[in-house]
Tab-separated table of C-alpha atoms and ligand atoms in Angstrom:
chain	number	residue	atom	x	y	z
A	1	MET	CA	9.720	15.534	0.244
A	2	HIS	CA	9.675	12.358	2.004
A	3	LEU	CA	6.855	11.811	4.811
A	4	PHE	CA	6.996	8.879	7.695
A	5	VAL	CA	3.643	8.246	8.520
A	6	THR	CA	2.972	6.858	11.892
A	7	LEU	CA	-0.253	4.477	11.855
A	8	THR	CA	-0.632	3.466	15.232
A	9	HIS	CA	1.430	3.475	18.444
A	10	GLU	CA	0.293	-0.076	19.147
A	11	CYS	CA	2.813	-3.435	18.259
A	12	ASN	CA	2.003	-6.950	18.468
A	13	LEU	CA	5.789	-7.738	19.432
A	14	LYS	CA	7.554	-6.613	22.983
A	15	CYS	CA	11.152	-6.382	21.746
A	16	SER	CA	13.794	-6.028	24.428
A	17	TYR	CA	15.267	-2.919	23.092
A	18	CYS	CA	11.951	-1.052	22.162
A	19	TYR	CA	8.932	-2.338	24.878
A	20	GLY	CA	11.454	-3.358	27.665
A	21	LYS	CA	13.770	-0.124	27.607
A	22	CYS	CA	10.035	2.200	27.021
A	23	CYS	CA	9.239	0.942	30.342
A	24	ASP	CA	12.636	0.960	32.578
A	25	ASP	CA	12.985	4.599	31.233
A	26	PHE	CA	9.451	5.694	32.285
A	27	GLY	CA	9.738	8.334	35.052
A	28	SER	CA	13.186	7.679	35.012
A	29	ASP	CA	14.137	11.850	34.556
A	30	GLU	CA	12.392	12.597	37.597
A	31	GLY	CA	14.627	15.220	39.500
A	32	GLU	CA	15.862	16.220	35.966
A	33	ASP	CA	16.343	19.838	34.708
A	34	ASP	CA	12.324	20.449	33.362
A	35	ASP	CA	14.758	21.803	30.025
A	36	ASP	CA	16.520	18.583	29.112
A	37	GLY	CA	16.501	18.952	25.486
A	38	PHE	CA	12.826	17.478	24.843
A	39	GLY	CA	11.141	21.330	25.641
A	40	ASP	CA	7.357	21.184	25.939
A	41	VAL	CA	6.039	17.950	25.007
A	42	ASP	CA	2.649	16.338	24.290
A	43	TYR	CA	2.135	13.383	26.031
A	44	ASP	CA	-1.515	13.177	25.330
A	45	LEU	CA	-1.151	11.877	21.267
A	46	PRO	CA	-3.905	9.301	20.480
A	47	ASP	CA	-2.110	6.071	19.518
A	48	ASN	CA	-4.073	5.867	16.256
A	49	ILE	CA	-4.748	8.143	13.427
A	50	SER	CA	-6.969	10.822	14.591
A	51	TYR	CA	-7.452	12.764	10.866
A	52	GLY	CA	-9.007	11.764	8.056
A	53	VAL	CA	-7.125	10.155	5.007
A	54	SER	CA	-8.331	13.001	3.041
A	55	ASP	CA	-6.823	15.825	5.574
A	56	LEU	CA	-3.755	13.260	4.421
A	57	ARG	CA	-4.258	13.649	0.200
A	58	VAL	CA	-5.186	17.062	0.616
A	59	PHE	CA	-1.516	17.923	2.212
A	60	ALA	CA	-0.156	15.795	-0.233
A	61	GLU	CA	-1.251	17.498	-3.548
A	62	ARG	CA	0.309	20.879	-2.106
A	63	GLU	CA	3.074	19.164	-1.343
A	64	PRO	CA	4.356	16.598	-3.465
A	65	VAL	CA	5.291	13.674	-1.463
A	66	GLU	CA	8.608	11.024	-2.717
A	67	ASN	CA	8.925	8.292	0.089
A	68	PHE	CA	5.547	7.478	1.687
A	69	ILE	CA	6.808	5.034	4.695
A	70	PHE	CA	3.918	3.645	6.786
A	71	TYR	CA	5.343	3.430	10.244
A	72	GLY	CA	4.509	2.700	13.684
A	73	GLY	CA	3.941	0.854	16.082
A	74	GLU	CA	3.856	-1.625	13.938
A	75	PRO	CA	1.732	-0.392	10.541
A	76	LEU	CA	0.541	-3.434	9.599
A	77	LEU	CA	-1.770	-3.541	12.289
A	78	ARG	CA	-3.969	-1.388	10.539
A	79	LEU	CA	-4.231	-2.363	6.552
A	80	ASN	CA	-7.496	-0.776	5.844
A	81	THR	CA	-6.051	2.408	6.580
A	82	ILE	CA	-2.913	1.666	4.543
A	83	TYR	CA	-5.098	0.547	1.608
A	84	GLU	CA	-6.989	3.664	1.593
A	85	MET	CA	-4.053	5.692	1.840
A	86	MET	CA	-2.289	4.162	-0.790
A	87	ASP	CA	-5.901	4.752	-3.052
A	88	GLU	CA	-5.982	7.933	-2.169
A	89	VAL	CA	-2.759	9.597	-0.978
A	90	PRO	CA	-0.483	10.857	-4.051
A	91	ALA	CA	3.020	9.897	-3.460
A	92	LYS	CA	6.142	8.715	-5.910
A	93	ARG	CA	6.896	5.357	-3.712
A	94	PHE	CA	5.178	3.643	-0.621
A	95	ILE	CA	7.082	1.779	2.102
A	96	VAL	CA	6.250	-0.050	4.549
A	97	GLN	CA	8.766	-0.399	7.846
A	98	THR	CA	7.647	-3.548	9.572
A	99	ASN	CA	8.443	-6.219	11.850
A	100	GLY	CA	7.273	-8.565	8.854
A	101	LEU	CA	4.939	-11.356	11.403
A	102	LEU	CA	2.092	-10.034	9.477
A	103	LEU	CA	3.393	-9.761	6.216
A	104	HIS	CA	0.789	-12.592	4.729
A	105	GLN	CA	-2.248	-10.682	5.806
A	106	LEU	CA	-1.414	-7.650	3.360
A	107	GLU	CA	-3.531	-7.864	-0.435
A	108	PRO	CA	-1.250	-9.322	-2.867
A	109	SER	CA	-2.469	-6.479	-4.926
A	110	TYR	CA	-0.968	-3.896	-2.387
A	111	LEU	CA	1.998	-5.942	-1.557
A	112	ARG	CA	3.168	-5.768	-5.360
A	113	ARG	CA	2.742	-1.904	-5.119
A	114	LEU	CA	4.758	-1.234	-2.434
A	115	HIS	CA	8.607	-0.143	-3.413
A	116	THR	CA	10.821	-1.288	-0.149
A	117	LEU	CA	9.904	-3.613	2.583
A	118	LEU	CA	11.972	-2.682	5.729
A	119	VAL	CA	11.941	-5.710	7.997
A	120	SER	CA	13.576	-6.094	11.554
A	121	ILE	CA	15.322	-9.109	12.399
A	122	ASP	CA	18.414	-8.738	14.150
A	123	GLY	CA	20.735	-11.587	12.587
A	124	GLU	CA	21.379	-14.997	13.092
A	125	GLU	CA	18.147	-17.070	14.870
A	126	ALA	CA	19.601	-16.736	18.384
A	127	VAL	CA	20.735	-13.211	18.376
A	128	THR	CA	16.953	-12.124	16.557
A	129	ASP	CA	14.892	-14.064	18.749
A	130	GLY	CA	17.176	-13.346	22.400
A	131	TYR	CA	16.237	-9.854	21.553
A	132	ARG	CA	13.735	-9.597	20.089
A	133	GLY	CA	11.339	-12.791	21.365
A	134	ARG	CA	11.028	-17.011	20.431
A	135	GLY	CA	10.303	-17.577	16.873
A	136	VAL	CA	10.441	-14.332	15.559
A	137	TYR	CA	13.750	-15.029	13.305
A	138	ARG	CA	11.653	-17.927	11.189
A	139	GLN	CA	8.529	-15.992	10.958
A	140	VAL	CA	10.645	-13.321	9.431
A	141	LEU	CA	12.042	-15.696	6.988
A	142	GLU	CA	8.933	-17.532	6.574
A	143	GLN	CA	6.983	-14.073	5.595
A	144	VAL	CA	9.570	-12.612	3.130
A	145	ARG	CA	9.536	-15.705	1.607
A	146	LEU	CA	5.852	-15.597	1.173
A	147	ALA	CA	5.833	-11.841	0.044
A	148	ARG	CA	8.295	-12.837	-2.694
A	149	ALA	CA	6.424	-15.577	-3.289
A	150	ARG	CA	2.881	-13.288	-3.984
A	151	GLY	CA	5.006	-11.102	-6.812
A	152	PHE	CA	6.839	-8.800	-4.596
A	153	THR	CA	10.028	-7.422	-6.391
A	154	GLY	CA	10.915	-4.260	-4.814
A	155	GLU	CA	13.459	-4.083	-2.257
A	156	VAL	CA	13.827	-5.903	1.303
A	157	VAL	CA	16.010	-4.144	4.017
A	158	ALA	CA	16.804	-6.315	6.400
A	159	ARG	CA	16.512	-3.656	9.750
A	160	MET	CA	19.140	-4.462	12.462
A	161	THR	CA	19.014	-3.185	15.889
A	162	VAL	CA	22.001	-3.722	17.549
A	163	GLY	CA	23.220	-4.265	20.770
A	164	ARG	CA	25.702	-5.913	22.662
A	165	GLN	CA	24.853	-9.393	22.059
A	166	THR	CA	25.530	-8.563	18.077
A	167	ASP	CA	29.135	-9.475	16.605
A	168	ILE	CA	28.031	-7.204	13.819
A	169	ASP	CA	30.699	-8.362	10.703
A	170	THR	CA	28.873	-12.213	11.755
A	171	GLN	CA	25.313	-11.138	11.610
A	172	VAL	CA	25.090	-8.855	8.803
A	173	LEU	CA	26.986	-10.833	6.783
A	174	HIS	CA	24.712	-14.234	7.425
A	175	LEU	CA	21.630	-11.934	6.688
A	176	LEU	CA	23.036	-11.164	3.344
A	177	LEU	CA	24.965	-14.308	2.386
A	178	GLU	CA	23.059	-17.520	4.311
A	179	THR	CA	19.377	-16.679	4.009
A	180	ASP	CA	18.603	-17.235	0.416
A	181	GLY	CA	19.133	-14.249	-1.187
A	182	LEU	CA	15.999	-13.083	0.915
A	183	PHE	CA	17.479	-9.694	2.052
A	184	ASP	CA	18.791	-7.242	-0.815
A	185	SER	CA	20.208	-4.964	1.365
A	186	VAL	CA	21.022	-4.628	5.150
A	187	HIS	CA	21.125	-1.594	7.731
A	188	TRP	CA	21.502	-1.461	11.417
A	189	GLN	CA	21.090	1.239	13.920
A	190	LEU	CA	22.985	0.988	17.548
A	191	ASP	CA	20.761	0.433	20.535
A	192	ALA	CA	22.058	3.493	22.007
A	193	GLN	CA	21.193	7.366	23.083
A	194	PHE	CA	17.358	6.683	22.501
A	195	TRP	CA	16.706	5.734	26.091
A	196	ARG	CA	18.259	7.305	29.324
A	197	SER	CA	17.832	4.578	32.018
A	198	ASP	CA	20.019	1.823	29.923
A	199	TYR	CA	23.089	3.980	29.905
A	200	ASP	CA	25.882	1.682	31.278
A	201	PRO	CA	29.059	3.268	30.467
A	202	LYS	CA	31.245	0.779	31.330
A	203	GLY	CA	29.740	-2.241	29.728
A	204	PHE	CA	28.835	0.030	26.293
A	205	SER	CA	32.423	0.787	26.188
A	206	HIS	CA	33.945	-2.352	27.184
A	207	TRP	CA	31.850	-3.885	23.870
A	208	VAL	CA	32.521	-1.239	21.402
A	209	ARG	CA	36.378	-1.397	22.364
A	210	ARG	CA	36.281	-5.451	22.201
A	211	SER	CA	33.566	-6.348	19.845
A	212	TYR	CA	31.618	-3.547	17.789
A	213	ARG	CA	34.639	-1.335	16.436
A	214	PRO	CA	37.232	-4.379	15.631
A	215	ARG	CA	34.577	-6.326	14.001
A	216	LEU	CA	32.845	-3.316	11.801
A	217	LEU	CA	36.700	-2.489	10.737
A	218	ASN	CA	36.397	-6.537	9.416
A	219	LEU	CA	33.380	-6.576	7.905
A	220	ILE	CA	34.686	-3.734	5.573
A	221	GLU	CA	37.950	-5.478	4.545
A	222	GLU	CA	34.880	-8.396	4.000
A	223	TRP	CA	32.578	-6.473	1.686
A	224	VAL	CA	35.975	-5.030	-0.080
A	225	LYS	CA	37.384	-8.694	-0.577
A	226	HIS	CA	34.040	-9.764	-2.142
A	227	MET	CA	34.238	-6.552	-4.450
A	228	GLU	CA	37.397	-7.469	-5.483
A	229	ARG	CA	36.580	-11.196	-5.968
A	230	LYS	CA	33.326	-11.333	-7.377
A	231	ARG	CA	32.930	-7.797	-9.253
A	232	ARG	CA	29.666	-7.044	-6.451
A	233	VAL	CA	29.019	-4.630	-4.200
A	234	LEU	CA	26.666	-5.999	-1.187
A	235	HIS	CA	24.205	-3.786	-0.337
A	236	ILE	CA	25.201	-2.672	3.625
A	237	TYR	CA	23.799	0.890	4.080
A	238	PRO	CA	26.277	2.755	5.942
A	239	PHE	CA	28.795	1.337	3.904
A	240	LEU	CA	27.525	2.797	0.943
A	241	GLY	CA	26.472	5.878	2.200
A	242	VAL	CA	29.944	7.166	3.460
A	243	THR	CA	31.969	5.511	0.305
A	244	GLU	CA	29.342	7.798	-1.502
A	245	THR	CA	30.395	10.828	0.043
A	246	LEU	CA	33.964	9.739	-0.320
A	247	LEU	CA	33.602	9.558	-4.009
A	248	THR	CA	31.797	12.813	-4.709
A	249	GLY	CA	32.729	14.773	-2.295
A	250	VAL	CA	29.076	16.219	-2.506
A	251	PRO	CA	28.093	16.618	1.560
A	252	PRO	CA	25.121	14.424	2.944
A	253	GLY	CA	23.484	16.669	6.140
A	254	LEU	CA	22.015	15.008	8.279
A	255	ARG	CA	21.696	11.904	6.634
A	256	CYS	CA	18.227	10.598	8.027
A	257	GLY	CA	17.392	13.735	6.579
A	258	SER	CA	14.989	14.794	9.666
A	259	GLY	CA	13.738	18.621	9.683
A	260	TRP	CA	15.199	19.124	5.938
A	261	ALA	CA	14.519	15.976	3.401
A	262	GLN	CA	11.652	14.058	5.777
A	263	LEU	CA	9.058	14.506	8.507
A	264	THR	CA	6.732	12.476	10.100
A	265	VAL	CA	2.984	12.898	10.049
A	266	GLN	CA	2.103	12.190	13.848
A	267	THR	CA	-0.941	10.670	14.858
A	268	ASN	CA	-2.694	13.863	15.403
A	269	GLY	CA	-1.685	15.043	12.101
A	270	ALA	CA	0.895	17.290	13.534
A	271	LEU	CA	4.517	17.477	11.714
A	272	ALA	CA	7.426	16.290	13.375
A	273	ALA	CA	11.331	16.335	12.860
A	274	CYS	CA	11.725	12.333	12.861
A	275	PRO	CA	9.520	9.469	14.005
A	276	ALA	CA	11.552	9.451	17.736
A	277	MET	CA	10.948	12.542	18.224
A	278	LEU	CA	6.975	12.385	19.245
A	279	GLY	CA	5.638	14.846	20.807
A	280	MET	CA	8.555	17.406	21.093
A	281	LYS	CA	6.379	20.473	20.226
A	282	ARG	CA	9.862	22.952	20.065
A	283	TYR	CA	10.615	20.795	16.823
A	284	TYR	CA	7.233	20.734	15.202
A	285	PHE	CA	6.969	21.726	11.284
A	286	GLY	CA	3.464	22.642	11.287
A	287	ASN	CA	0.205	19.888	10.592
A	288	ILE	CA	-1.305	18.400	7.724
A	289	ARG	CA	-4.129	20.640	8.169
A	290	SER	CA	-2.466	24.230	8.150
A	291	GLY	CA	1.002	23.136	5.818
A	292	VAL	CA	4.695	22.754	6.749
A	293	GLN	CA	5.644	25.735	9.005
A	294	LEU	CA	9.179	26.562	9.594
A	295	GLY	CA	10.609	24.468	12.005
A	296	ASN	CA	13.949	23.896	14.222
A	297	SER	CA	16.253	21.213	13.302
A	298	THR	CA	19.776	22.156	13.211
A	299	LEU	CA	22.129	20.664	15.366
A	300	GLY	CA	24.159	21.866	18.120
A	301	SER	CA	27.157	21.282	19.951
A	302	PRO	CA	29.284	18.826	19.540
A	303	CYS	CA	28.575	17.939	15.756
A	304	SER	CA	28.453	21.532	14.664
A	305	SER	CA	32.538	22.218	15.285
A	306	CYS	CA	33.031	18.378	14.510
A	307	GLN	CA	35.989	17.450	11.686
A	308	THR	CA	33.686	14.228	10.807
A	309	LEU	CA	30.529	16.496	10.063
A	310	GLN	CA	31.057	16.770	6.366
A	311	LEU	CA	31.374	12.558	6.581
A	312	CYS	CA	28.941	11.660	9.099
A	313	GLY	CA	26.647	14.382	8.731
A	314	GLY	CA	25.525	14.632	12.475
A	315	ARG	CA	24.429	11.257	13.099
A	316	CYS	CA	21.150	11.784	14.857
A	317	LEU	CA	18.847	14.996	15.772
A	318	TYR	CA	17.559	13.428	18.573
A	319	ALA	CA	20.360	11.943	20.070
A	320	ASN	CA	22.207	15.249	19.513
A	321	ILE	CA	18.974	17.302	21.329
A	322	THR	CA	18.705	15.150	24.310
A	323	LYS	CA	22.181	13.370	24.913
A	324	LEU	CA	20.256	10.798	27.242
A	325	TRP	CA	23.958	9.320	27.586
A	326	SER	CA	25.691	12.571	28.566
A	327	GLU	CA	28.232	14.326	27.165
A	328	THR	CA	30.962	11.124	27.434
A	329	GLY	CA	28.229	9.063	26.317
A	330	PHE	CA	27.657	10.783	23.391
A	331	ARG	CA	31.335	11.014	22.711
A	332	LEU	CA	31.775	7.375	22.683
A	333	VAL	CA	29.255	6.970	20.176
A	334	CYS	CA	30.700	9.481	18.164
A	335	SER	CA	34.321	7.199	18.658
A	336	THR	CA	32.126	4.533	16.448
A	337	VAL	CA	31.248	6.804	13.849
A	338	LYS	CA	34.726	7.686	14.054
A	339	THR	CA	36.111	4.005	12.745
A	340	LEU	CA	33.261	3.346	10.602
A	341	THR	CA	34.273	6.668	8.428
A	342	ASN	CA	38.656	6.155	9.068
A	343	GLY	CA	37.860	2.329	7.829
A	344	LEU	CA	36.314	3.117	4.496
A	345	GLU	CA	38.453	5.903	3.754
A	346	ALA	CA	41.057	3.492	3.987
A	347	ALA	CA	39.267	0.781	1.518
A	348	LEU	CA	38.885	3.819	-0.849
A	349	PRO	CA	42.281	3.003	-2.582
A	350	ARG	CA	40.647	-0.091	-3.445
A	351	VAL	CA	37.323	0.822	-4.112
A	352	GLN	CA	38.585	3.384	-6.437
A	353	SER	CA	40.842	1.013	-8.885
A	354	LEU	CA	37.981	-1.462	-8.937
A	355	LEU	CA	35.873	1.730	-10.270
A	356	LYS	CA	38.921	2.427	-12.639
A	357	TYR	CA	39.544	-0.421	-14.020
A	358	GLY	CA	35.704	-1.280	-15.086
A	359	ASP	CA	34.837	-3.933	-12.370
A	360	LEU	CA	32.930	-2.059	-11.095
A	361	SER	CA	30.703	0.883	-11.889
A	362	LEU	CA	29.119	4.467	-9.510
A	363	SER	CA	25.651	2.404	-10.422
A	364	ASP	CA	26.707	-0.573	-8.036
A	365	PHE	CA	26.609	1.476	-5.427
A	366	GLU	CA	23.497	3.221	-5.705
A	367	TYR	CA	20.820	3.318	-3.046
A	368	THR	CA	17.138	4.820	-2.411
A	369	LYS	CA	17.868	8.237	-0.133
A	370	PHE	CA	15.452	8.817	2.879
A	371	ASN	CA	13.802	5.254	2.908
A	372	SER	CA	14.273	5.078	6.801
A	373	CYS	CA	17.852	3.998	6.422
A	374	GLU	CA	19.316	6.504	8.594
A	375	ILE	CA	23.348	5.308	7.156
A	376	ILE	CA	24.853	6.292	10.496
A	377	PRO	CA	24.157	3.556	12.878
B	1	SF4	S1	30.959	11.801	14.470
B	1	SF4	FE1	29.617	12.100	16.567
B	1	SF4	S2	30.068	14.859	17.159
B	1	SF4	FE2	30.756	14.319	14.774
B	1	SF4	S3	29.131	14.975	13.396
B	1	SF4	FE3	28.599	12.589	13.768
B	1	SF4	S4	28.014	12.766	15.933
B	1	SF4	FE4	28.285	14.290	15.668
B	2	SF4	S1	18.710	8.988	12.908
B	2	SF4	FE1	17.954	9.763	15.087
B	2	SF4	S2	17.125	12.184	13.938
B	2	SF4	FE2	17.421	10.899	11.978
B	2	SF4	S3	15.181	9.690	11.884
B	2	SF4	FE3	16.489	8.125	13.677
B	2	SF4	S4	16.146	8.903	15.516
B	2	SF4	FE4	15.356	10.644	14.251
């Protein structure tokens, strides 16, 4: 099993797509039907872990953990808890998902034991600072450079949040090709369907048609050209995951793993389907003290009958359940998934040709599964 472990809900940044929208969303469901997909929600989760690390150790001794992902809020605000858990809880890989600003505070001996750092950064300086605050871009690069200098040899994933200020092709290529090799790979998630109050059908649809979809196809073209010219596969997680399925034909399941390969330990020790579904009791899977119980992670309509399900995997359980942007908004986001899968399907013969003539091997497309990259943006 893979585990997200939410250490704290506190954060040292106030990014526009997270803190800003969280404030706007507060109270925006007034007058909505009580059963809007969330079900009975526990609003009293503690901000910091309220269970003992020894409870988690006993749990992990019973349920072997592969990827143990420190998550927040900002997990590096709780360094001592990270050290204690890395010393006591057995896990195959320790991974941190962080905004990166506090990496310098992490003891080098623990830093070097981490398998992966997922660092939030949205692309070039203007784009990143526009979403996340002035000076953040430069600080993140400096911190990753320092982590490398202190002996971190694992994977550094640039984790982007993609909104309407993002030109996806330019920003992804910047992170992979213009940052001195600091980032091994890139993953992104659309800033869509997470909150209710930010649904702007006209604006979002305009951006999807005019920018995101055509630029995504251009990024796929650049990705394949790079393989053809350099014999190297740029590690763009959404492309790796979908291409693997196209090459192998193995159905992926919900690619983030929520509720079937991966669970989240909330601050109170309850096991949730995913880090976004905090407090949603209908989707609990027991807790670390009593152990894992059977829970609910079934994808409903429209995913359950979608012809793209075998490639998409269902994109997001939380979005499928809550439909915060209505059915119309949901289908608009699906149109981006279909552009991704169709674009990669169209590129497949060129990829297969490189494999056939030995210019690349399947291992060039390998990536760590369930490391917090959800694959479908
Ligand atoms: S394309 Fe949309 S409807 Fe189809 S499986 Fe993916 S998220 Fe679900
Ligand atoms: S993709 Fe959706 S269900 Fe999966 S971890 Fe992210 S928010 Fe949760």
